[in-house]
């Protein structure tokens, strides 16, 4: 029975691999368990994976409702991520529409030029962007940060690739019916592009939610901080309270984890599309 | 003759323009926001920082305080031990995390692709750290690495190590401790990309190899690895570039310390520009980073082009 034997092999390997993957996510399991503990139980050894005394509610209240405005950090993160995502989708899809479907002299050169800018590392332009934002009077404001996060050649490229696959007949028919370019874009192109818009939107949302470097440079007032800066601030305030730190970390991670588990296909596809084309 | 042709092309052009003027205008209007955004936030800053790198400027004073100093900033780098330490750390970081990450990720991807049940579940599990905020993850590892009461060192002491490393506060181990986190966080992403590459290799190649009696390891060595080469190359470029840009973990966990033991290029840019407000020197460092990224990319491009020809 060779097939049976192969199956047994695979089963054993699956179990072995499963063990490795549990080891792999141990740090996150530890985080989850520490966030539910009393502070004195956090660093005990051997580790109590299941808290001896549950303190989840109390830790949650301390993180979310006391003097460090954690719920405000949350709101800031949410606002920044939503607005930047919508702006990116809008600007990128508009440009992608022009690049893929409209005849405009010079657009090919423009596309090549903009693609080559993708090589510029964000960090190499941090200093001048900081100076520019100061000049514009947008330092320490969400508007400045959103401006910084609204444009991305990466998403323009993804969307252009997708739109190239949309049949021109759709557009021609609409034009014969007398639709202007704005209507073709808004009422034909965008609905056809729903899959790529969803994928790009989720990825952009995750990236902005997790972004630490831009807020660190462009924000300064505690009340404007998004979660990553909030966690840093929180750490300075409660340096010796690990269970609260872990509750803060869990709070920052959970929403994204839910988004990811529900929409994992789109997330994984979106990340591989850029990857495999290379 | 020639004038007739010229006249003809001119009329052609005019005709084209009359027909398509609206479309061209619309095209540029659709392009404009993104194009202006990218030019204003990428290309202009890049040139601006090139200019700044030849000046001595403290930002606090206005523009009139800006002093043109030629190559002084770049000459300063030669004597700046922190810069060399940062560069050395960056290279060390690359030399370890890139090969280690890619080898583990490739083996994992092959196992998940062919040898294991519940593929989907493993994909999700390994991908989770990549989705998580680096800062939140860094907070967790900071607790795990705690020198006396952290679980890692408690475990090491329990198995008989009297003096385990002090990790993030030990100048010999800080950068290594951070490298472990970086490999761990990127592994899921790298595995997913390899998996995508693996699905593009046709099953027939393996079948004919099996008929010829190739063992599993031979198949891996002579089919999987060569067929994955484009994916591996892509991941190699992006991970090398990524390793030059490492910052979040360093800033949050060690601030480049102890004693600059874990400083890196981007951390030096941050330190000079946003802590010391030396905009000129920070810009010069930015250009070093930019040139490094260009160098890595062009070397890999050349390699790729040569392989294609071969």
Coordinates of C-alpha atoms in Angstrom, one line a residue:
Chain A
X1 CA 0.0 0.0 0.0
X2 CA 2.4 2.7 -1.1
X3 CA -0.2 5.5 -1.1
X4 CA -1.0 4.9 2.5
X5 CA 2.6 4.9 3.5
X6 CA 3.2 8.3 1.7
X7 CA 0.2 9.7 3.6
X8 CA 1.7 8.6 6.9
X9 CA 4.9 10.4 5.9
X10 CA 3.0 13.5 5.2
X11 CA 1.1 13.2 8.4
X12 CA 4.3 12.9 10.4
X13 CA 5.8 15.8 8.6
X14 CA 2.7 17.9 9.2
X15 CA 2.9 17.2 12.9
X16 CA 6.6 18.1 12.9
X17 CA 6.0 21.2 10.9
X18 CA 3.1 22.1 13.2
X19 CA 5.4 21.9 16.2
X20 CA 7.9 24.2 14.4
X21 CA 5.2 26.7 13.6
X22 CA 3.9 26.8 17.2
X23 CA 7.5 27.5 18.3
X24 CA 7.6 30.2 15.6
X25 CA 4.6 32.1 17.0
X26 CA 5.5 31.5 20.7
X27 CA 6.5 35.2 21.1
X28 CA 3.0 36.2 20.2
X29 CA 1.4 33.5 22.4
X30 CA 3.5 34.8 25.2
X31 CA 2.4 38.3 24.5
X32 CA -1.3 37.3 24.6
X33 CA -0.8 35.4 27.8
X34 CA 1.2 38.1 29.5
X35 CA -1.4 40.7 28.6
X36 CA -3.9 38.8 30.7
X37 CA -1.8 38.3 33.8
X38 CA -1.1 40.1 37.0
X39 CA 2.2 41.9 36.8
X40 CA 3.8 39.7 39.4
X41 CA 3.0 36.6 37.3
X42 CA 4.4 37.9 34.0
X43 CA 8.1 37.0 34.5
X44 CA 7.7 33.9 36.6
X45 CA 9.6 30.8 35.4
X46 CA 8.6 28.3 34.3
X47 CA 6.2 30.3 32.2
X48 CA 2.5 30.0 33.0
X49 CA 1.0 29.9 29.5
X50 CA -2.5 30.0 31.0
X51 CA -2.6 32.8 33.6
X52 CA -3.0 31.6 37.2
X53 CA -5.1 34.6 37.9
X54 CA -6.9 36.4 35.0
X55 CA -6.4 40.1 35.0
X56 CA -7.5 40.8 31.4
X57 CA -10.3 43.2 32.2
X58 CA -8.3 45.3 34.6
X59 CA -5.3 45.5 32.2
X60 CA -7.6 46.5 29.4
X61 CA -9.1 49.2 31.4
X62 CA -5.7 50.5 32.5
X63 CA -4.4 50.7 29.0
X64 CA -7.5 52.0 27.3
X65 CA -9.1 54.3 29.9
X66 CA -6.5 55.8 32.1
X67 CA -4.2 58.8 31.7
X68 CA -2.3 57.7 28.7
X69 CA -4.8 58.4 25.9
X70 CA -4.6 55.0 24.2
X71 CA -8.1 55.2 22.7
X72 CA -7.0 58.5 21.2
X73 CA -3.9 56.8 19.6
X74 CA -6.3 54.3 18.2
X75 CA -8.6 56.9 16.7
X76 CA -5.5 58.7 15.2
X77 CA -4.3 55.5 13.6
X78 CA -7.7 54.7 12.2
X79 CA -8.1 58.2 10.8
X80 CA -4.6 58.3 9.3
X81 CA -4.9 54.9 7.7
X82 CA -8.4 55.4 6.3
X83 CA -7.7 58.8 4.8
X84 CA -4.3 57.8 3.4
X85 CA -5.7 54.7 1.9
X86 CA -8.6 56.5 0.2
X87 CA -6.2 59.2 -1.1
X88 CA -3.7 56.6 -2.4
X89 CA -6.5 54.6 -4.1
X90 CA -7.9 57.7 -5.8
X91 CA -4.6 59.2 -7.0
X92 CA -3.1 55.9 -8.1
X93 CA -6.2 54.7 -9.9
X94 CA -6.5 58.0 -11.7
X95 CA -2.9 57.8 -12.9
X96 CA -3.2 54.2 -13.7
X97 CA -6.3 54.9 -15.8
X98 CA -4.4 57.5 -17.8
X99 CA -1.3 55.3 -18.2
X100 CA -3.3 52.3 -19.4
X101 CA -6.2 53.7 -21.4
X102 CA -5.7 57.2 -22.5
X103 CA -3.6 58.5 -25.4
X104 CA -1.6 61.4 -24.1
X105 CA 1.7 62.3 -25.7
X106 CA 4.6 61.9 -23.3
X107 CA 2.9 59.6 -20.9
X108 CA 5.2 56.8 -21.6
X109 CA 8.2 58.9 -20.7
X110 CA 6.4 60.0 -17.6
X111 CA 5.6 56.4 -16.7
X112 CA 9.3 55.3 -17.0
X113 CA 10.4 58.3 -15.0
X114 CA 8.0 57.7 -12.2
X115 CA 8.7 54.0 -12.1
X116 CA 12.4 54.7 -11.7
X117 CA 11.6 56.9 -8.7
X118 CA 10.5 53.8 -7.0
X119 CA 14.1 53.0 -6.3
X120 CA 14.5 56.1 -4.1
X121 CA 14.5 54.9 -0.5
X122 CA 12.0 56.8 1.6
X123 CA 14.7 57.4 4.2
X124 CA 17.0 59.2 1.8
X125 CA 14.5 62.0 1.3
X126 CA 13.4 62.3 5.0
X127 CA 15.5 65.4 5.7
X128 CA 14.3 67.6 2.8
X129 CA 10.7 66.4 3.2
X130 CA 10.9 67.4 6.8
X131 CA 12.1 70.9 5.8
X132 CA 9.4 71.2 3.1
X133 CA 6.6 70.2 5.6
X134 CA 7.9 72.8 8.0
X135 CA 7.8 75.5 5.3
X136 CA 4.3 74.6 4.5
X137 CA 3.4 74.9 8.1
X138 CA 2.2 71.3 8.2
X139 CA 4.7 70.0 10.7
X140 CA 3.0 68.2 13.6
X141 CA -0.3 67.9 11.8
X142 CA -2.2 64.9 10.5
X143 CA -2.6 66.7 7.2
X144 CA 1.2 66.8 6.7
X145 CA 1.5 63.1 7.4
X146 CA -1.5 62.3 5.1
X147 CA 0.1 64.3 2.3
X148 CA 3.3 62.3 2.8
X149 CA 1.4 59.0 2.6
X150 CA -1.1 59.8 -0.2
X151 CA 1.1 59.0 -3.3
X152 CA 2.6 55.7 -4.2
X153 CA 4.0 54.6 -7.4
X154 CA 3.8 51.0 -6.2
X155 CA 0.0 51.0 -6.2
X156 CA -0.1 53.0 -9.4
X157 CA 1.9 50.2 -11.0
X158 CA -0.3 47.4 -9.6
X159 CA -3.4 49.1 -10.8
X160 CA -2.0 49.9 -14.3
X161 CA -1.1 46.2 -14.7
X162 CA -4.7 45.3 -13.8
X163 CA -6.3 48.0 -16.0
X164 CA -4.2 46.9 -19.0
X165 CA -6.2 43.6 -18.8
X166 CA -9.6 45.5 -19.0
X167 CA -10.9 45.2 -22.5
X168 CA -11.0 48.5 -24.5
X169 CA -14.4 47.8 -25.9
X170 CA -16.0 48.7 -22.5
X171 CA -14.5 52.1 -22.9
X172 CA -15.3 52.5 -26.6
X173 CA -18.9 51.6 -26.1
X174 CA -19.3 54.1 -23.3
X175 CA -17.7 56.8 -25.4
X176 CA -20.0 56.2 -28.3
X177 CA -22.9 56.5 -25.8
X178 CA -21.5 60.0 -25.1
X179 CA -19.8 59.4 -21.7
X180 CA -17.0 61.8 -20.9
X181 CA -13.6 60.5 -19.5
X182 CA -14.6 61.2 -15.9
X183 CA -17.7 59.1 -16.3
X184 CA -15.7 56.3 -18.0
X185 CA -13.3 56.4 -15.1
X186 CA -15.8 56.6 -12.3
X187 CA -18.6 54.4 -13.7
X188 CA -16.8 51.9 -15.8
X189 CA -13.2 51.6 -14.8
X190 CA -13.5 51.7 -11.0
X191 CA -16.3 49.1 -10.8
X192 CA -14.3 46.8 -13.0
X193 CA -11.3 47.3 -10.8
X194 CA -12.9 46.4 -7.5
X195 CA -10.7 43.3 -6.9
X196 CA -7.4 45.3 -7.3
X197 CA -8.8 48.2 -5.4
X198 CA -9.7 45.9 -2.5
X199 CA -6.3 44.3 -2.5
X200 CA -4.4 47.5 -2.7
X201 CA -6.6 49.2 -0.1
X202 CA -6.1 46.4 2.5
X203 CA -2.3 46.5 2.0
X204 CA -2.0 50.2 2.1
X205 CA -4.2 50.2 5.3
X206 CA -2.0 47.7 7.0
X207 CA 1.2 49.6 6.0
X208 CA -0.1 52.9 7.3
X209 CA -1.5 51.4 10.5
X210 CA 2.0 50.0 11.2
X211 CA 4.0 53.0 10.0
X212 CA 6.3 54.2 12.7
X213 CA 9.0 56.2 10.9
X214 CA 6.9 58.9 9.3
X215 CA 4.8 59.7 12.4
X216 CA 8.1 59.8 14.4
X217 CA 9.5 62.4 12.1
X218 CA 6.4 64.5 11.3
X219 CA 4.5 64.4 14.6
X220 CA 5.5 65.8 18.0
X221 CA 2.4 66.3 20.1
X222 CA 1.2 63.3 22.1
X223 CA -2.5 63.9 21.2
X224 CA -1.7 63.4 17.5
X225 CA 0.2 60.1 17.9
X226 CA -0.9 56.9 16.1
X227 CA -0.5 53.5 17.8
X228 CA 3.2 52.8 17.1
X229 CA 4.2 56.1 18.6
X230 CA 1.6 55.5 21.3
X231 CA 3.3 52.3 22.2
X232 CA 6.6 54.0 22.4
X233 CA 5.2 56.7 24.6
X234 CA 3.4 54.1 26.7
X235 CA 6.7 52.3 27.2
X236 CA 8.3 55.5 28.6
X237 CA 5.4 55.9 31.0
X238 CA 5.1 52.3 32.2
X239 CA 8.5 51.0 31.7
X240 CA 8.2 48.5 34.5
X241 CA 4.8 47.2 33.8
X242 CA 5.2 44.4 31.3
X243 CA 1.6 43.1 31.4
X244 CA 0.3 46.5 30.5
X245 CA 2.9 46.8 27.7
X246 CA 1.7 43.5 26.3
X247 CA -1.9 44.6 26.5
X248 CA -1.0 47.6 24.5
X249 CA 0.8 45.5 21.9
X250 CA -2.1 43.1 21.7
X251 CA -4.5 46.0 21.2
X252 CA -2.4 47.4 18.3
X253 CA -2.1 44.0 16.6
X254 CA -5.6 42.5 17.1
X255 CA -7.5 44.6 14.5
X256 CA -5.0 43.9 11.8
X257 CA -5.0 40.2 12.7
X258 CA -8.8 40.1 12.3
X259 CA -8.6 41.9 8.9
X260 CA -5.8 39.5 7.9
X261 CA -7.6 36.3 8.9
X262 CA -10.9 37.4 7.2
X263 CA -9.2 38.7 4.1
X264 CA -6.1 36.6 3.9
X265 CA -6.5 35.8 0.2
X266 CA -6.5 39.4 -0.8
X267 CA -3.6 40.3 1.5
X268 CA -1.5 37.4 0.4
X269 CA -2.3 38.0 -3.3
X270 CA -1.6 41.7 -3.1
X271 CA 1.8 41.1 -1.6
X272 CA 2.7 38.4 -4.1
X273 CA 1.5 40.3 -7.2
X274 CA 4.3 42.8 -6.8
X275 CA 6.7 40.1 -5.7
X276 CA 6.5 37.5 -8.5
X277 CA 6.4 40.0 -11.3
X278 CA 9.7 41.4 -9.9
Chain B
X1 CA 10.2 66.8 -51.8
X2 CA 11.2 67.1 -48.2
X3 CA 8.9 70.0 -47.7
X4 CA 6.0 68.0 -49.1
X5 CA 6.8 65.2 -46.6
X6 CA 7.1 67.8 -43.8
X7 CA 3.9 69.4 -44.8
X8 CA 2.2 66.0 -44.9
X9 CA 3.5 65.0 -41.4
X10 CA 2.5 68.3 -40.1
X11 CA -1.0 67.9 -41.4
X12 CA -1.1 64.3 -40.0
X13 CA 0.0 65.6 -36.6
X14 CA -2.6 68.4 -36.7
X15 CA -5.3 65.9 -37.6
X16 CA -4.2 63.6 -34.8
X17 CA -4.1 66.5 -32.4
X18 CA -7.6 67.7 -33.4
X19 CA -9.0 64.2 -33.0
X20 CA -7.3 63.4 -29.7
X21 CA -6.8 66.7 -28.1
X22 CA -9.6 66.1 -25.6
X23 CA -8.2 62.6 -24.7
X24 CA -4.7 64.0 -24.3
X25 CA -5.9 66.8 -22.0
X26 CA -8.0 64.3 -20.0
X27 CA -5.0 62.0 -19.8
X28 CA -2.7 64.6 -18.3
X29 CA -5.4 65.8 -15.9
X30 CA -5.8 62.2 -14.6
X31 CA -2.1 61.9 -14.3
X32 CA -1.4 65.2 -12.7
X33 CA -2.2 64.6 -9.0
X34 CA -0.1 61.5 -8.8
X35 CA 2.7 62.9 -11.0
X36 CA 2.9 66.1 -9.0
X37 CA 2.8 64.1 -5.7
X38 CA 5.6 61.8 -6.7
X39 CA 7.8 64.6 -8.2
X40 CA 7.2 66.8 -5.1
X41 CA 7.8 64.1 -2.6
X42 CA 10.4 61.9 -4.2
X43 CA 12.4 63.5 -7.0
X44 CA 12.5 67.1 -5.7
X45 CA 13.5 66.1 -2.2
X46 CA 16.2 63.8 -3.6
X47 CA 17.8 66.8 -5.5
X48 CA 17.2 69.1 -2.6
X49 CA 19.1 66.7 -0.3
X50 CA 21.9 66.5 -2.8
X51 CA 22.2 70.3 -2.6
X52 CA 21.9 70.3 1.2
X53 CA 24.7 67.7 1.4
X54 CA 27.1 70.4 0.2
X55 CA 26.1 72.8 2.9
X56 CA 26.4 73.3 6.6
X57 CA 22.9 74.1 7.9
X58 CA 21.3 74.0 11.2
X59 CA 17.7 74.6 10.2
X60 CA 17.1 76.7 13.4
X61 CA 18.7 79.7 11.6
X62 CA 16.8 80.6 8.4
X63 CA 18.0 80.1 4.8
X64 CA 20.6 82.9 5.1
X65 CA 22.4 80.8 7.7
X66 CA 23.0 78.1 5.1
X67 CA 26.7 77.9 4.3
X68 CA 28.1 76.3 1.2
X69 CA 30.9 74.0 2.3
X70 CA 31.7 71.8 -0.8
X71 CA 32.7 68.3 0.1
X72 CA 33.3 68.9 3.8
X73 CA 30.3 66.7 4.9
X74 CA 31.6 63.8 2.8
X75 CA 35.2 64.3 4.1
X76 CA 33.8 64.3 7.6
X77 CA 32.4 60.9 7.1
X78 CA 35.9 59.5 6.6
X79 CA 36.8 60.4 10.1
X80 CA 33.4 59.6 11.6
X81 CA 33.8 56.4 13.5
X82 CA 30.0 56.2 14.1
X83 CA 29.4 56.2 10.3
X84 CA 31.9 53.4 9.8
X85 CA 30.3 51.5 12.7
X86 CA 26.9 52.0 11.1
X87 CA 28.1 50.8 7.7
X88 CA 29.8 47.8 9.3
X89 CA 26.6 46.9 11.2
X90 CA 24.5 47.3 8.0
X91 CA 26.8 44.9 6.1
X92 CA 26.9 42.4 9.0
X93 CA 23.1 42.6 9.2
X94 CA 22.8 42.0 5.4
X95 CA 25.4 39.2 5.4
X96 CA 23.5 37.2 8.1
X97 CA 19.8 38.0 7.7
X98 CA 19.6 37.7 3.9
X99 CA 21.1 34.3 3.4
X100 CA 19.7 32.8 6.7
X101 CA 16.2 34.2 6.0
X102 CA 16.1 33.1 2.4
X103 CA 17.5 29.5 3.0
X104 CA 15.0 28.9 5.8
X105 CA 12.1 30.4 3.9
X106 CA 12.9 28.4 0.8
X107 CA 13.0 25.1 2.7
X108 CA 9.8 25.9 4.5
X109 CA 8.1 26.9 1.2
X110 CA 9.1 23.6 -0.4
X111 CA 7.8 21.6 2.6
X112 CA 4.6 23.5 2.7
X113 CA 4.1 23.2 -1.0
X114 CA 4.7 19.4 -1.4
X115 CA 5.0 17.6 1.9
X116 CA 2.5 18.9 4.4
X117 CA -1.3 18.9 5.0
X118 CA -3.2 22.1 6.0
X119 CA -1.1 24.4 3.7
X120 CA -3.5 27.3 4.2
X121 CA -3.2 27.2 7.9
X122 CA 0.6 27.2 7.8
X123 CA 0.6 30.1 5.3
X124 CA -1.5 32.2 7.7
X125 CA 0.5 31.2 10.8
X126 CA 3.9 32.1 9.4
X127 CA 2.6 35.2 7.8
X128 CA 1.2 36.7 11.1
X129 CA 4.5 38.4 12.3
X130 CA 4.8 40.1 9.0
X131 CA 1.4 41.7 9.3
X132 CA 2.0 42.9 12.9
X133 CA 3.3 46.3 13.7
X134 CA 7.0 46.2 14.1
X135 CA 6.8 48.4 17.1
X136 CA 4.3 46.1 18.9
X137 CA 6.5 43.1 18.0
X138 CA 9.6 44.9 19.3
X139 CA 7.8 45.6 22.6
X140 CA 7.2 41.9 23.0
X141 CA 10.8 40.9 22.2
X142 CA 12.1 43.6 24.5
X143 CA 10.3 41.8 27.3
X144 CA 11.5 38.4 26.1
X145 CA 15.1 39.6 25.9
X146 CA 15.1 41.1 29.4
X147 CA 18.6 40.3 30.8
X148 CA 17.6 38.9 34.2
X149 CA 13.8 38.2 34.3
X150 CA 13.1 37.7 30.5
X151 CA 11.9 34.2 29.5
X152 CA 14.8 33.7 27.1
X153 CA 17.4 34.1 29.7
X154 CA 15.5 32.3 32.4
X155 CA 15.3 29.4 30.1
X156 CA 19.0 29.6 29.3
X157 CA 19.8 29.7 33.0
X158 CA 17.5 26.8 33.7
X159 CA 19.4 24.7 31.2
X160 CA 22.7 25.5 32.9
X161 CA 24.0 28.7 31.3
X162 CA 25.3 30.8 34.2
X163 CA 25.9 34.0 32.4
X164 CA 23.6 34.3 29.4
X165 CA 24.1 37.3 27.1
X166 CA 22.4 40.5 28.2
X167 CA 21.0 40.8 24.6
X168 CA 19.8 44.3 23.9
X169 CA 21.9 46.0 26.6
X170 CA 25.1 44.1 25.7
X171 CA 27.2 45.7 23.0
X172 CA 28.3 42.4 21.7
X173 CA 24.8 41.0 21.3
X174 CA 22.5 43.9 20.6
X175 CA 22.7 43.8 16.9
X176 CA 22.4 40.0 16.9
X177 CA 19.3 40.1 19.0
X178 CA 17.8 42.6 16.6
X179 CA 18.8 40.4 13.6
X180 CA 16.9 37.5 15.1
X181 CA 13.7 39.5 15.3
X182 CA 14.2 40.8 11.7
X183 CA 14.7 37.3 10.3
X184 CA 11.7 36.0 12.3
X185 CA 9.4 38.9 11.1
X186 CA 10.3 38.6 7.4
X187 CA 10.2 34.8 7.2
X188 CA 6.5 34.5 6.4
X189 CA 6.7 37.1 3.6
X190 CA 9.7 35.3 2.0
X191 CA 8.0 32.0 2.3
X192 CA 4.8 33.3 0.6
X193 CA 6.8 34.7 -2.3
X194 CA 8.7 31.4 -2.7
X195 CA 5.4 29.5 -2.6
X196 CA 4.1 31.8 -5.4
X197 CA 7.3 30.9 -7.4
X198 CA 6.8 27.2 -6.7
X199 CA 3.3 27.1 -8.1
X200 CA 4.7 28.3 -11.4
X201 CA 7.0 25.3 -11.8
X202 CA 5.1 22.6 -13.8
X203 CA 4.6 19.3 -12.2
X204 CA 5.6 17.5 -15.4
X205 CA 9.3 18.4 -14.9
X206 CA 9.3 16.6 -11.5
X207 CA 7.4 13.7 -13.0
X208 CA 9.9 13.1 -15.7
X209 CA 12.7 13.5 -13.2
X210 CA 11.1 10.8 -11.0
X211 CA 10.8 8.5 -14.0
X212 CA 14.5 9.0 -14.5
X213 CA 15.0 8.0 -10.8
X214 CA 15.9 11.3 -9.3
X215 CA 15.6 11.3 -5.5
X216 CA 13.8 14.0 -3.6
X217 CA 17.0 15.8 -2.7
X218 CA 18.2 15.6 -6.3
X219 CA 14.9 17.0 -7.5
X220 CA 15.2 19.9 -5.0
X221 CA 18.8 20.6 -6.1
X222 CA 18.5 20.2 -9.9
X223 CA 15.0 21.4 -10.5
X224 CA 13.5 23.4 -7.6
X225 CA 16.5 25.7 -6.9
X226 CA 17.3 26.6 -10.6
X227 CA 13.6 27.0 -11.4
X228 CA 13.2 29.3 -8.4
X229 CA 16.1 31.5 -9.5
X230 CA 14.0 34.5 -10.6
X231 CA 12.1 34.5 -7.3
X232 CA 15.3 34.1 -5.3
X233 CA 16.9 37.0 -7.2
X234 CA 13.9 39.2 -6.6
X235 CA 13.8 38.4 -2.9
X236 CA 17.6 38.8 -2.6
X237 CA 17.4 42.4 -4.0
X238 CA 14.4 43.4 -1.9
X239 CA 15.8 41.9 1.3
X240 CA 19.3 43.4 0.8
X241 CA 17.7 46.8 0.2
X242 CA 15.4 46.2 3.1
X243 CA 18.3 45.4 5.3
X244 CA 20.0 48.8 4.4
X245 CA 16.8 50.5 5.5
X246 CA 16.3 48.8 8.8
X247 CA 15.3 51.4 11.4
X248 CA 12.1 50.7 13.4
X249 CA 13.5 47.9 15.4
X250 CA 16.8 49.8 16.1
X251 CA 15.1 53.0 17.1
X252 CA 12.5 51.4 19.4
X253 CA 14.8 48.8 21.0
X254 CA 18.3 50.2 21.4
X255 CA 18.5 53.8 20.0
X256 CA 21.6 52.5 18.2
X257 CA 23.3 51.6 21.5
X258 CA 24.8 50.5 23.7
X259 CA 27.7 52.7 22.7
X260 CA 26.7 52.7 19.0
X261 CA 26.9 48.9 18.9
X262 CA 23.7 48.6 17.0
X263 CA 23.6 51.9 15.0
X264 CA 22.9 51.6 11.3
X265 CA 22.9 54.0 8.4
X266 CA 19.3 55.1 8.6
X267 CA 19.6 55.5 12.4
X268 CA 22.6 57.8 11.7
X269 CA 20.5 59.9 9.3
X270 CA 17.8 60.2 11.9
X271 CA 20.3 61.0 14.7
X272 CA 22.1 63.7 12.7
X273 CA 19.0 65.2 11.1
X274 CA 16.4 65.0 13.8
X275 CA 18.3 65.0 17.0
X276 CA 21.4 67.1 16.2
X277 CA 19.6 69.1 13.4
X278 CA 22.7 68.9 11.2
X279 CA 20.7 68.9 7.9
X280 CA 23.8 69.0 5.7
X281 CA 25.5 66.0 7.2
X282 CA 22.3 64.1 7.4
X283 CA 21.7 64.8 3.7
X284 CA 25.2 63.6 2.8
X285 CA 24.5 60.3 4.7
X286 CA 21.2 60.0 2.9
X287 CA 23.0 60.2 -0.4
X288 CA 25.3 57.4 0.7
X289 CA 22.2 55.3 1.5
X290 CA 20.7 56.2 -1.9
X291 CA 23.9 55.3 -3.8
X292 CA 24.2 52.0 -1.9
X293 CA 20.7 51.1 -3.0
X294 CA 21.4 52.0 -6.6
X295 CA 24.6 49.9 -6.5
X296 CA 22.8 46.8 -5.2
X297 CA 20.0 47.2 -7.7
X298 CA 22.3 47.7 -10.7
X299 CA 24.6 44.8 -9.8
X300 CA 21.6 42.5 -9.6
X301 CA 20.2 43.8 -12.8
X302 CA 23.5 43.1 -14.6
X303 CA 23.5 39.6 -13.2
X304 CA 20.0 39.0 -14.3
X305 CA 20.6 40.4 -17.8
X306 CA 23.7 38.1 -18.1
X307 CA 21.7 35.1 -17.0
X308 CA 19.0 35.8 -19.5
X309 CA 21.5 35.9 -22.3
X310 CA 23.1 32.6 -21.1

